[in-house]
Protein backbone atom coordinates (compact mmCIF):
# COMPACT_ATOMS: atom_id res chain seq x y z
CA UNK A 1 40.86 -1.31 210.63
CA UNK A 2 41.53 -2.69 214.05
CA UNK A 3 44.25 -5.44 213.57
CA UNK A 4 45.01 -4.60 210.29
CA UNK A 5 48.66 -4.85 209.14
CA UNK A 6 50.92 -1.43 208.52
CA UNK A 7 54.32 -1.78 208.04
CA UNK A 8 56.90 0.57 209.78
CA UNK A 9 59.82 0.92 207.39
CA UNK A 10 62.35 2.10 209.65
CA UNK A 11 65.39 4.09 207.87
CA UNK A 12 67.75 6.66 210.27
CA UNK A 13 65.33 6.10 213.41
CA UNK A 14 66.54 2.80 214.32
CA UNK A 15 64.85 2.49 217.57
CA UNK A 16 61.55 1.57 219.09
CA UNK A 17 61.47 3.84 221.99
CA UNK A 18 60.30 7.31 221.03
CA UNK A 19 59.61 6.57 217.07
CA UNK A 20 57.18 8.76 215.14
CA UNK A 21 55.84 6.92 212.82
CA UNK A 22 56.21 3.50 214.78
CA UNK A 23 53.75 5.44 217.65
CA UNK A 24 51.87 6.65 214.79
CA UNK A 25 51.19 3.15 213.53
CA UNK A 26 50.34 2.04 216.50
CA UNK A 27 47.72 4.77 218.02
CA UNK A 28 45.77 3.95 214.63
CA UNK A 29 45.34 0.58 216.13
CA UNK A 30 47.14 -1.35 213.19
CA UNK A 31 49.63 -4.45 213.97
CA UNK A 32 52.98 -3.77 212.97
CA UNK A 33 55.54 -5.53 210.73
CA UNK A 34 58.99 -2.99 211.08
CA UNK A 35 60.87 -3.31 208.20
CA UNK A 36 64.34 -2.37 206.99
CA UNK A 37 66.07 -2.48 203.07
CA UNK A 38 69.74 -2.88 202.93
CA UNK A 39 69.47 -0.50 199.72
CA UNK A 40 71.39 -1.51 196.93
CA UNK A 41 71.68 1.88 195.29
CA UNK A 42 73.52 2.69 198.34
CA UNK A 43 75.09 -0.21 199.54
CA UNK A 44 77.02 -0.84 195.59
CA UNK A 45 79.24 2.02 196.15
CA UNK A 46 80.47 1.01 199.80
CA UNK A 47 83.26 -1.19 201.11
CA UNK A 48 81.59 -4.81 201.89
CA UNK A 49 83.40 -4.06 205.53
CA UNK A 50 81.81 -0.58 206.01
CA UNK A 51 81.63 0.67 209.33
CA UNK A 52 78.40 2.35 209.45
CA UNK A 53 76.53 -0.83 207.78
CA UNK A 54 78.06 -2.95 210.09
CA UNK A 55 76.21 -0.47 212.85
CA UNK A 56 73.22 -0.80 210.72
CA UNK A 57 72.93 -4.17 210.96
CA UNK A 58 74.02 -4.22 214.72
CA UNK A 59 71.12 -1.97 215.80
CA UNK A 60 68.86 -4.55 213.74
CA UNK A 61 69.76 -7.23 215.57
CA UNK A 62 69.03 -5.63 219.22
CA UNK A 63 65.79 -4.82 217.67
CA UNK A 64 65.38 -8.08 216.35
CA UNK A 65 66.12 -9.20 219.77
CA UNK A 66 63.60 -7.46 221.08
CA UNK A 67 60.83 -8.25 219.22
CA UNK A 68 61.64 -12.05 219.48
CA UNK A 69 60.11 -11.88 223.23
CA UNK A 70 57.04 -11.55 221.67
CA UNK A 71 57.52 -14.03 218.82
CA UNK A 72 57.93 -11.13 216.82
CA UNK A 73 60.50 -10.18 214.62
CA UNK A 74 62.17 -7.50 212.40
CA UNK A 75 61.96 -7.96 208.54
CA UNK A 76 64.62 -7.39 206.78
CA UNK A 77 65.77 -7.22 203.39
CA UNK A 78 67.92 -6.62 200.54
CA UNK A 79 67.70 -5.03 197.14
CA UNK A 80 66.44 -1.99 195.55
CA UNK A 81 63.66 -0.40 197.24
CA UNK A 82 60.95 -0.07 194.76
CA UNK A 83 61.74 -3.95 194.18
CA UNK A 84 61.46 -4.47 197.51
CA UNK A 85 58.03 -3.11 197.76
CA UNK A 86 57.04 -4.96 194.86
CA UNK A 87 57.25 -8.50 196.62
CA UNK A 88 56.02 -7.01 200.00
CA UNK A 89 52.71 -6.13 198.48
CA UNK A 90 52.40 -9.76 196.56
CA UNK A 91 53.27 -10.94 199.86
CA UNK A 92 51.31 -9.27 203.03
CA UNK A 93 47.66 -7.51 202.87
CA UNK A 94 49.34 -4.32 203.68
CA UNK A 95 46.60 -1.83 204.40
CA UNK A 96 49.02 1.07 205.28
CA UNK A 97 52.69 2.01 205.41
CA UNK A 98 54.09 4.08 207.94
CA UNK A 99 57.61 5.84 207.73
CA UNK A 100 59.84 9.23 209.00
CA UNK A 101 60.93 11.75 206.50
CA UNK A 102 64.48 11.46 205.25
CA UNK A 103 65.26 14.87 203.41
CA UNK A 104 68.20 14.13 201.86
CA UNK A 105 67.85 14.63 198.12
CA UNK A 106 68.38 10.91 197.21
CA UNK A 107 65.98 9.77 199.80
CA UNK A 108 63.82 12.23 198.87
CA UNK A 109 63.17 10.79 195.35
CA UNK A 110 63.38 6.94 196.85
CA UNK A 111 60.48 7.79 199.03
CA UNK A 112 58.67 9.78 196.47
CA UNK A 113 58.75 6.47 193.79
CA UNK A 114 57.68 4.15 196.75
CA UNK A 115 54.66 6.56 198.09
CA UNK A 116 53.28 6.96 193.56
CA UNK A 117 53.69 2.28 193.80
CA UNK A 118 52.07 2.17 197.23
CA UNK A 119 49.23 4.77 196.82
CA UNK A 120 48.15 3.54 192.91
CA UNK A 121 48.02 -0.19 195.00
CA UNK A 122 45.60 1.82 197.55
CA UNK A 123 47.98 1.47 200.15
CA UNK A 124 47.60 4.50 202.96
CA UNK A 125 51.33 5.98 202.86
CA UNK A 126 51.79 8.07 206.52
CA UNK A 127 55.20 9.97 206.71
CA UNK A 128 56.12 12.08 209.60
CA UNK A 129 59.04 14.19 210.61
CA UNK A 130 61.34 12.54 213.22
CA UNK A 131 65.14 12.91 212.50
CA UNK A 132 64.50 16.97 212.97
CA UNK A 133 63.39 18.30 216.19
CA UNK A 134 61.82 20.85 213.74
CA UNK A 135 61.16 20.22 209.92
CA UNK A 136 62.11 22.26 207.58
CA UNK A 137 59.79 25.09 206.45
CA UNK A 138 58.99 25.51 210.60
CA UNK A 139 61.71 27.95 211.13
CA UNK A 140 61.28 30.93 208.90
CA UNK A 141 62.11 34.78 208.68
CA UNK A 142 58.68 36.90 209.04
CA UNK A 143 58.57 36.87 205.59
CA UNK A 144 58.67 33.36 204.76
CA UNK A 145 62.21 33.14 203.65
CA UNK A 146 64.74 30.54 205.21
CA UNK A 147 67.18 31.39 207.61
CA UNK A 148 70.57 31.53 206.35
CA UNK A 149 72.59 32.56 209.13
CA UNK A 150 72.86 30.61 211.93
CA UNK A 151 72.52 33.14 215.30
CA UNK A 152 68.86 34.42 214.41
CA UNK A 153 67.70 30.51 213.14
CA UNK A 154 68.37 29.74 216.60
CA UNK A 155 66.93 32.45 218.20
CA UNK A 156 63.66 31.65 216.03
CA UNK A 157 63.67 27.80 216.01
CA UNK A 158 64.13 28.29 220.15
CA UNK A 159 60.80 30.68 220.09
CA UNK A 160 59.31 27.87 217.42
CA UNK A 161 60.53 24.79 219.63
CA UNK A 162 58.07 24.56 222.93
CA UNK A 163 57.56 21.67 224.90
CA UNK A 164 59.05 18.66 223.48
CA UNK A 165 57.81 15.54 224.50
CA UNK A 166 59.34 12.00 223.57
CA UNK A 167 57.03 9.32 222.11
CA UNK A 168 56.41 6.28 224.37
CA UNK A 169 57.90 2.55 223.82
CA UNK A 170 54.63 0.92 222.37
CA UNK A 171 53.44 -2.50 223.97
CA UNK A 172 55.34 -5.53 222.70
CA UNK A 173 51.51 -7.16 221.67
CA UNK A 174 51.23 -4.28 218.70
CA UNK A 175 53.77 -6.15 216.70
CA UNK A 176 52.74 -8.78 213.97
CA UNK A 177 53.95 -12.59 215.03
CA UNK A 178 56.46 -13.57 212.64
CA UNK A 179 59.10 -16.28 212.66
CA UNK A 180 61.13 -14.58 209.98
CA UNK A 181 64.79 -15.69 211.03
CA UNK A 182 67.33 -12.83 210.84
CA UNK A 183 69.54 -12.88 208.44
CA UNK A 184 73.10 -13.15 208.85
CA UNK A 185 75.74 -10.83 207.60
CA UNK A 186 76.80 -13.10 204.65
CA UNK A 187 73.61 -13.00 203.39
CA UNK A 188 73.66 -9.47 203.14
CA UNK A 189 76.51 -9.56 201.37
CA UNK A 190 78.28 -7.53 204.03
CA UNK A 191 81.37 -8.45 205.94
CA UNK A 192 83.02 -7.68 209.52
CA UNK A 193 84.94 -4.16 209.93
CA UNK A 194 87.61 -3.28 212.31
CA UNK A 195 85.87 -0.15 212.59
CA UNK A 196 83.45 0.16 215.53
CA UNK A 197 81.07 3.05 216.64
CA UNK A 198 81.10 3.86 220.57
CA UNK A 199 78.72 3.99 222.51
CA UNK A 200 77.35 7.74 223.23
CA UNK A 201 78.68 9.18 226.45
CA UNK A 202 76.41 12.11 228.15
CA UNK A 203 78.45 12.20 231.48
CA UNK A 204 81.30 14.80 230.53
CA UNK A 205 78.50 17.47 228.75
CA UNK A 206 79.00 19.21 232.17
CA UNK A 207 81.95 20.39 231.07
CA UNK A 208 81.55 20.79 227.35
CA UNK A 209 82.07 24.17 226.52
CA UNK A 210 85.01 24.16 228.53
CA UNK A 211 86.51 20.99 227.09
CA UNK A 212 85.14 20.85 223.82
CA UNK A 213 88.46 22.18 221.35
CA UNK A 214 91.30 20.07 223.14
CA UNK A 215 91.71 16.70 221.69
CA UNK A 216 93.25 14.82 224.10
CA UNK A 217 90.92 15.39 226.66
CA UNK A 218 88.73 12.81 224.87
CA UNK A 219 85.77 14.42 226.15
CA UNK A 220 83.54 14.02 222.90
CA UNK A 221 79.71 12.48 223.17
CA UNK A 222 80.60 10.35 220.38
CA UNK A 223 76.34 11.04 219.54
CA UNK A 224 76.94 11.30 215.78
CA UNK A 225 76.54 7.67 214.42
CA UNK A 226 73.44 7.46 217.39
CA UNK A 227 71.75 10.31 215.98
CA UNK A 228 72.76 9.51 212.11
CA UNK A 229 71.48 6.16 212.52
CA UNK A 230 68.62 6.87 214.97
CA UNK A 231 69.26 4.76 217.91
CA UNK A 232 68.61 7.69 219.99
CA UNK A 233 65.87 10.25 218.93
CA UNK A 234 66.79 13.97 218.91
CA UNK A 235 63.77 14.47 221.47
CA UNK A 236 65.11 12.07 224.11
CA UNK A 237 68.36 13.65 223.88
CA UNK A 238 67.22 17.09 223.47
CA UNK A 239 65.93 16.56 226.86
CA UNK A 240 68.59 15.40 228.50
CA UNK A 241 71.04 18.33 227.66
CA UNK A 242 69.54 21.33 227.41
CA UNK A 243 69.83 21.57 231.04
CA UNK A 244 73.50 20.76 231.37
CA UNK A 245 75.06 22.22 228.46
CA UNK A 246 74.30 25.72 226.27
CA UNK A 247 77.15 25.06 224.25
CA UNK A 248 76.65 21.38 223.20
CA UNK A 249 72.50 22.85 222.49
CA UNK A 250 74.33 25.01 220.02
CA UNK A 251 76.05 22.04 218.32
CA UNK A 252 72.55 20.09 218.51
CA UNK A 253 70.93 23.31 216.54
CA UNK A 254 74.05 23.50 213.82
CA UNK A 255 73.12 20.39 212.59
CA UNK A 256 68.92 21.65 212.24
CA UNK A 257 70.41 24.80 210.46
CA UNK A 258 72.19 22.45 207.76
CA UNK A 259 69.40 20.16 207.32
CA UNK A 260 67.35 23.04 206.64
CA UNK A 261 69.58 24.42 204.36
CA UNK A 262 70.16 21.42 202.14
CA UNK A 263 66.62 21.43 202.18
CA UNK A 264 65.77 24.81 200.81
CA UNK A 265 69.40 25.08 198.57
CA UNK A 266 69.86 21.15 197.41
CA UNK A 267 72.24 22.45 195.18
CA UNK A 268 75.21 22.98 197.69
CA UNK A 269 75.57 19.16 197.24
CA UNK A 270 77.34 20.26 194.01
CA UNK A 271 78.09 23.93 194.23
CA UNK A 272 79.35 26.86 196.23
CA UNK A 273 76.90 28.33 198.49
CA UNK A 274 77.93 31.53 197.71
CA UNK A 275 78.29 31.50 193.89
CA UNK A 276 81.23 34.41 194.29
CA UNK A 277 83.33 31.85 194.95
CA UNK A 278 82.75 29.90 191.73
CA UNK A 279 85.73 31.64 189.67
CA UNK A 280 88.52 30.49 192.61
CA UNK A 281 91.03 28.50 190.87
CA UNK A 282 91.61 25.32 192.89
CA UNK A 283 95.28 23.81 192.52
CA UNK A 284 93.70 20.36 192.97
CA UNK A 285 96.92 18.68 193.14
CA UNK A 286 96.09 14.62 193.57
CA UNK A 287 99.88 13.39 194.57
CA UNK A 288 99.21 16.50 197.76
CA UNK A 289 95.52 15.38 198.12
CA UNK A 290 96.87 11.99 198.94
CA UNK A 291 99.25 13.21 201.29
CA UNK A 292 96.61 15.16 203.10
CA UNK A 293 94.39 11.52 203.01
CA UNK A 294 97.27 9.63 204.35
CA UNK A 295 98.27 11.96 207.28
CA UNK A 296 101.96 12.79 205.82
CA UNK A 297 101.68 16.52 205.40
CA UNK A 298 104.52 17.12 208.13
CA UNK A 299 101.63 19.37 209.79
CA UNK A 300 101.41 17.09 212.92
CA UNK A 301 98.22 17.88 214.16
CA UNK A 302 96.44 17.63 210.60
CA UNK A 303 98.14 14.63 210.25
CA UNK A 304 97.03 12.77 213.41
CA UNK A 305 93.48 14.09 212.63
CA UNK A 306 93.74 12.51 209.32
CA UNK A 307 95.53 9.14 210.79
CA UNK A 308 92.49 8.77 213.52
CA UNK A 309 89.88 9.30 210.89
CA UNK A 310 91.41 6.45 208.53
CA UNK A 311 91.78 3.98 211.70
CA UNK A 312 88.73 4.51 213.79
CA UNK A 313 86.28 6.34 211.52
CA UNK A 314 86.17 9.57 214.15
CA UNK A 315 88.07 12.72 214.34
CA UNK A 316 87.51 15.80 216.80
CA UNK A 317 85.44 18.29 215.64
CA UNK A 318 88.18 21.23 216.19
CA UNK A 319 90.74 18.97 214.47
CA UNK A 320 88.22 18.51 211.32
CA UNK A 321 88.22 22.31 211.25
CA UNK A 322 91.94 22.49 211.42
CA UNK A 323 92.11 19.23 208.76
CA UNK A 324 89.81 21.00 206.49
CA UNK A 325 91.29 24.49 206.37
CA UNK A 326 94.62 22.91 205.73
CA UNK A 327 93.26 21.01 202.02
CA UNK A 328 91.26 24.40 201.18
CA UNK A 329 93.63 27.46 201.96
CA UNK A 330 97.21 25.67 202.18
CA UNK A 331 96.79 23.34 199.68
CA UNK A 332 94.10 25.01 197.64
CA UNK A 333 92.31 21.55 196.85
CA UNK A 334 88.78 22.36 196.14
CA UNK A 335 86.29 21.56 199.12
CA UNK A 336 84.17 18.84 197.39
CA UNK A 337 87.20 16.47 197.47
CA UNK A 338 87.44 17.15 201.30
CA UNK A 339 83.91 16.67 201.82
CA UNK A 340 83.61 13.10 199.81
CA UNK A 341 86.48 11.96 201.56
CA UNK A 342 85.23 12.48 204.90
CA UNK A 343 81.46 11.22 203.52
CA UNK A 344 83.54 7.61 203.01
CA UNK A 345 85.17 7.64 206.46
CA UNK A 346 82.94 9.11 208.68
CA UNK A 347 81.27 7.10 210.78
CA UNK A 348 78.85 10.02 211.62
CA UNK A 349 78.35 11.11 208.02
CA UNK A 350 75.73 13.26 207.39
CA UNK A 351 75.19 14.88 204.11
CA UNK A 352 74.08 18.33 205.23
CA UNK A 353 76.45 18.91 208.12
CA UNK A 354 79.36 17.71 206.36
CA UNK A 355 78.68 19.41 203.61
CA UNK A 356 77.72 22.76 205.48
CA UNK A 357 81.06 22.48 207.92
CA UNK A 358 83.21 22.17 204.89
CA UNK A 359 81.81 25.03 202.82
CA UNK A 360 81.79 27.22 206.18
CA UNK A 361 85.87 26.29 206.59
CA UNK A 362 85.93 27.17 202.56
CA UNK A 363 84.51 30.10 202.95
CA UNK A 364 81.75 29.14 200.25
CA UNK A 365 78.95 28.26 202.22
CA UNK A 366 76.12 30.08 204.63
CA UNK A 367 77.27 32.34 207.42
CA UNK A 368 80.73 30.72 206.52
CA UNK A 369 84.10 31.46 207.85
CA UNK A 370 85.40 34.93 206.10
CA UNK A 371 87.81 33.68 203.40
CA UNK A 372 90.80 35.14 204.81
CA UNK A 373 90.51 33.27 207.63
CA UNK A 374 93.08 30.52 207.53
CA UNK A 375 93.51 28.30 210.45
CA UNK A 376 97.31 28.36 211.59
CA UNK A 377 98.51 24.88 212.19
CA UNK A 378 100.92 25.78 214.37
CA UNK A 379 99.22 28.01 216.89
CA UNK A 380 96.37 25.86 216.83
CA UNK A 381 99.05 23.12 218.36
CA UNK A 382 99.89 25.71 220.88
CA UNK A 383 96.02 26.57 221.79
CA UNK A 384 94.40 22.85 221.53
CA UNK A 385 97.38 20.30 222.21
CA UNK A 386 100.68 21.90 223.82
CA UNK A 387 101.86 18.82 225.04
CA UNK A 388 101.57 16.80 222.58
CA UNK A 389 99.40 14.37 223.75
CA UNK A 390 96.51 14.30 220.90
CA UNK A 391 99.67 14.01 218.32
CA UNK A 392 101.51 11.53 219.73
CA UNK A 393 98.39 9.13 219.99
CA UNK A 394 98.08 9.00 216.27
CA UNK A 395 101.48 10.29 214.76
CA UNK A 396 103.51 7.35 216.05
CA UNK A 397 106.66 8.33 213.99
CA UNK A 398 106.06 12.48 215.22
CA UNK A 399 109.35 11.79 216.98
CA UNK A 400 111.60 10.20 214.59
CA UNK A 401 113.80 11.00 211.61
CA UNK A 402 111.37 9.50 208.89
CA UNK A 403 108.68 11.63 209.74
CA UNK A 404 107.79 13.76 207.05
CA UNK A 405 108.54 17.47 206.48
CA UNK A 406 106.03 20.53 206.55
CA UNK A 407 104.88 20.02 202.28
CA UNK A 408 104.86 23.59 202.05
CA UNK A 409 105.66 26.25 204.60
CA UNK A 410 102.64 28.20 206.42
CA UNK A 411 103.43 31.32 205.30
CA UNK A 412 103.93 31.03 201.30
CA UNK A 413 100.70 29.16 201.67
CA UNK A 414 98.62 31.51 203.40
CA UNK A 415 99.49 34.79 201.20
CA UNK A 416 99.01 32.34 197.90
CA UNK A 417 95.42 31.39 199.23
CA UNK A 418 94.57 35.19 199.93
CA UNK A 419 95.47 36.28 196.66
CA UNK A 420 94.20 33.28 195.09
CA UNK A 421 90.83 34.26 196.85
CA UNK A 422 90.50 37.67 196.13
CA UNK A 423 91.50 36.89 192.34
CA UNK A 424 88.66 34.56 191.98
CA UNK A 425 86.58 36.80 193.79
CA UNK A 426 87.42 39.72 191.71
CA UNK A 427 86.89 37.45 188.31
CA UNK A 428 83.46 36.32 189.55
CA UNK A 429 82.45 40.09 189.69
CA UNK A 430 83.75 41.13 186.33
């Protein structure tokens, strides 16, 4: 087996340092060929100038970089995966395959189709979890059942967690010599985007619990995309904050409990949580959905979270709480619009925290937000952003005549989603 080839397909762990499977591959004593599909099935229903792809492809370039020292390189494709795997086997002796678990529930079926084609070809398939600190299934109630509340998943996933140690960067002389040129973007069929990700900042976590809910502070890690995407592993940054920061832990946790739940529930992709809520009547207005998209509610603050997202691809996490409650309880637009808007804009996009966040502002989801709960715009202004300062970066018209008047006054809007709550709530039970 020494020497023999295994390929690494690399997916949201786009990294060498600290890789699972990529350490896995190479402890076995195989050479490696990493690999990475542009997937069709996911790339048709994207913008050409997508942010996040555009990421994508920049993280396989510094890879690609890296390898090149070693007249190595990174192979990469596009197409559909199982055609994909199709030529790879005509074309390598590939004796194993080595990847990390994606547990989303399209992924989930992609990698089940590709492990059936590899393993009837004889082809040793090796997954591992990586994009977890824990997988799901690890972090149970005494009697087996999944968590769904948050407080006591942490307590238990903090007794489950022990040491956590980050994988090594293997030696450059494990990788296969290649002179596979790297494709440019036109090949790929993608194009530029005005829409970059930031580098991740760890240097204000210091004060994160104390900074985290005023937007103009600026004081965000900007770690989505990195973790999303993998260019940092959740062990190498676990590490680095758990000393400085209890709060921003917390955050890191939030996004195990979702993955967990999506995992245990896949059908919150589609439906309420909490099927009570299945007989609310949503006004789903589209000409005051598209207001709320644009940022011209005449709510400032929900509009300049809304005008950020749709020119940078970010938005601060307390404004995205303040943007969401606004379409579900003022407007009374059902929650799945909210959550595939924000799955197109993102740049941090991931399936089970956005969907978990917005059916905890809904009310809907696990260990959600109590239904009567209803996020004043105003007071959240007063709280978050008394100056101004977060408004006025992205509302550029907040102090002239054309900007746009409150659509509907707080008020009116709260009592109507109350009662339209509690009459849902009260058909469900009959």
């Amino acid at each position: 087996m020494e020497g023999d080839l295994a390929i690494v397909w690399l997916r949201r762990d786009l990294r060498l340092e600290d890789n699972t499977a990529l350490h896995a591959a190479v402890s076995q004593g195989f050479k490696v060929l990493p690999l990475f599909i542009f997937d069709d099935n996911i790339l048709n229903e994207l913008p050409k100038n997508d942010g996040r792809v555009n990421f994508i492809y920049e993280l396989l370039s510094g890879i690609n970089e890296e390898l090149k020292v070693t007249n190595s390189s990174i192979e990469v494709r596009r197409g559909k995966p199982l055609d994909i795997w199709s030529q790879l086997v005509q074309e390598q002796d590939i004796k194993a395959v080595f990847f990390n678990k994606d547990y989303e529930p399209y992924a989930l079926e992609r990698d089940k189709q590709v492990e059936d084609f590899l393993t009837a070809r004889h082809i040793k398939v090796h997954t591992f979890n990586d994009h977890l600190l824990l997988e799901p299934g690890t972090v149970l109630k005494d009697d087996g059942e999944p968590y769904t509340v948050f407080t006591p998943f942490k307590r238990k996933f903090l007794q489950v967690l022990g040491e956590v140690r980050p994988y090594p960067k293997p030696n450059p002389n494990v990788f296969v010599n290649s002179n596979s040129s790297f494709p440019l973007k036109s090949d790929l069929g993608i194009e530029d985007s005005t829409i970059k990700v930031k580098p991740y900042n760890l240097d204000a976590l210091s004060q994160y619990g104390e900074t985290r809910d005023f937007p103009a502070k600026d004081n965000g890690s900007y770690l989505g995309p990195h973790l999303r995407f993998g260019s940092i592993s959740p062990r190498s940054l676990y590490l680095r904050v758990k000393t400085i920061s209890d709060v921003f832990v917390s955050e890191i946790i939030w996004r195990e409990f979702f993955s967990h739940i999506l995992h245990f529930y896949p059908n919150v992709v589609h439906n309420n949580f909490k099927s009570k809520y299945d007989g609310i009547q949503w006004r789903n207005n589209e000409a005051e959905f598209e207001k709320w998209c644009k940022g011209e509610t005449g709510y400032p603050i929900v509009d300049a979270g809304m005008r950020e997202l749709n020119e940078t691809g970010y938005m601060h996490n307390r404004v995205r709480m303040i943007t969401a409650s606004f379409l579900c309880k003022h407007l009374l637009i059902d929650w799945r619009w909210g959550e595939a808007y924000f799955a197109q804009k993102l740049l941090d996009f991931d399936l089970s925290s956005n969907n978990g966040n917005w059916q905890w502002v809904a009310g809907t989801g696990c260990d959600s937000a109590p239904y009567f709960r209803v996020f004043n715009p105003y007071e959240q202004v007063k709280k978050f952003d008394p100056q101004f300062e977060y408004i006025r970066m992205w509302v550029r018209d907040f102090d002239d005549l054309t900007y746009p008047q409150a659509m509907v006054e707080h008020k009116f809007a709260r009592e109507r989603a109350l009662e339209t709550y509690k009459t849902g709530l009260a058909r469900y039970a009959d």
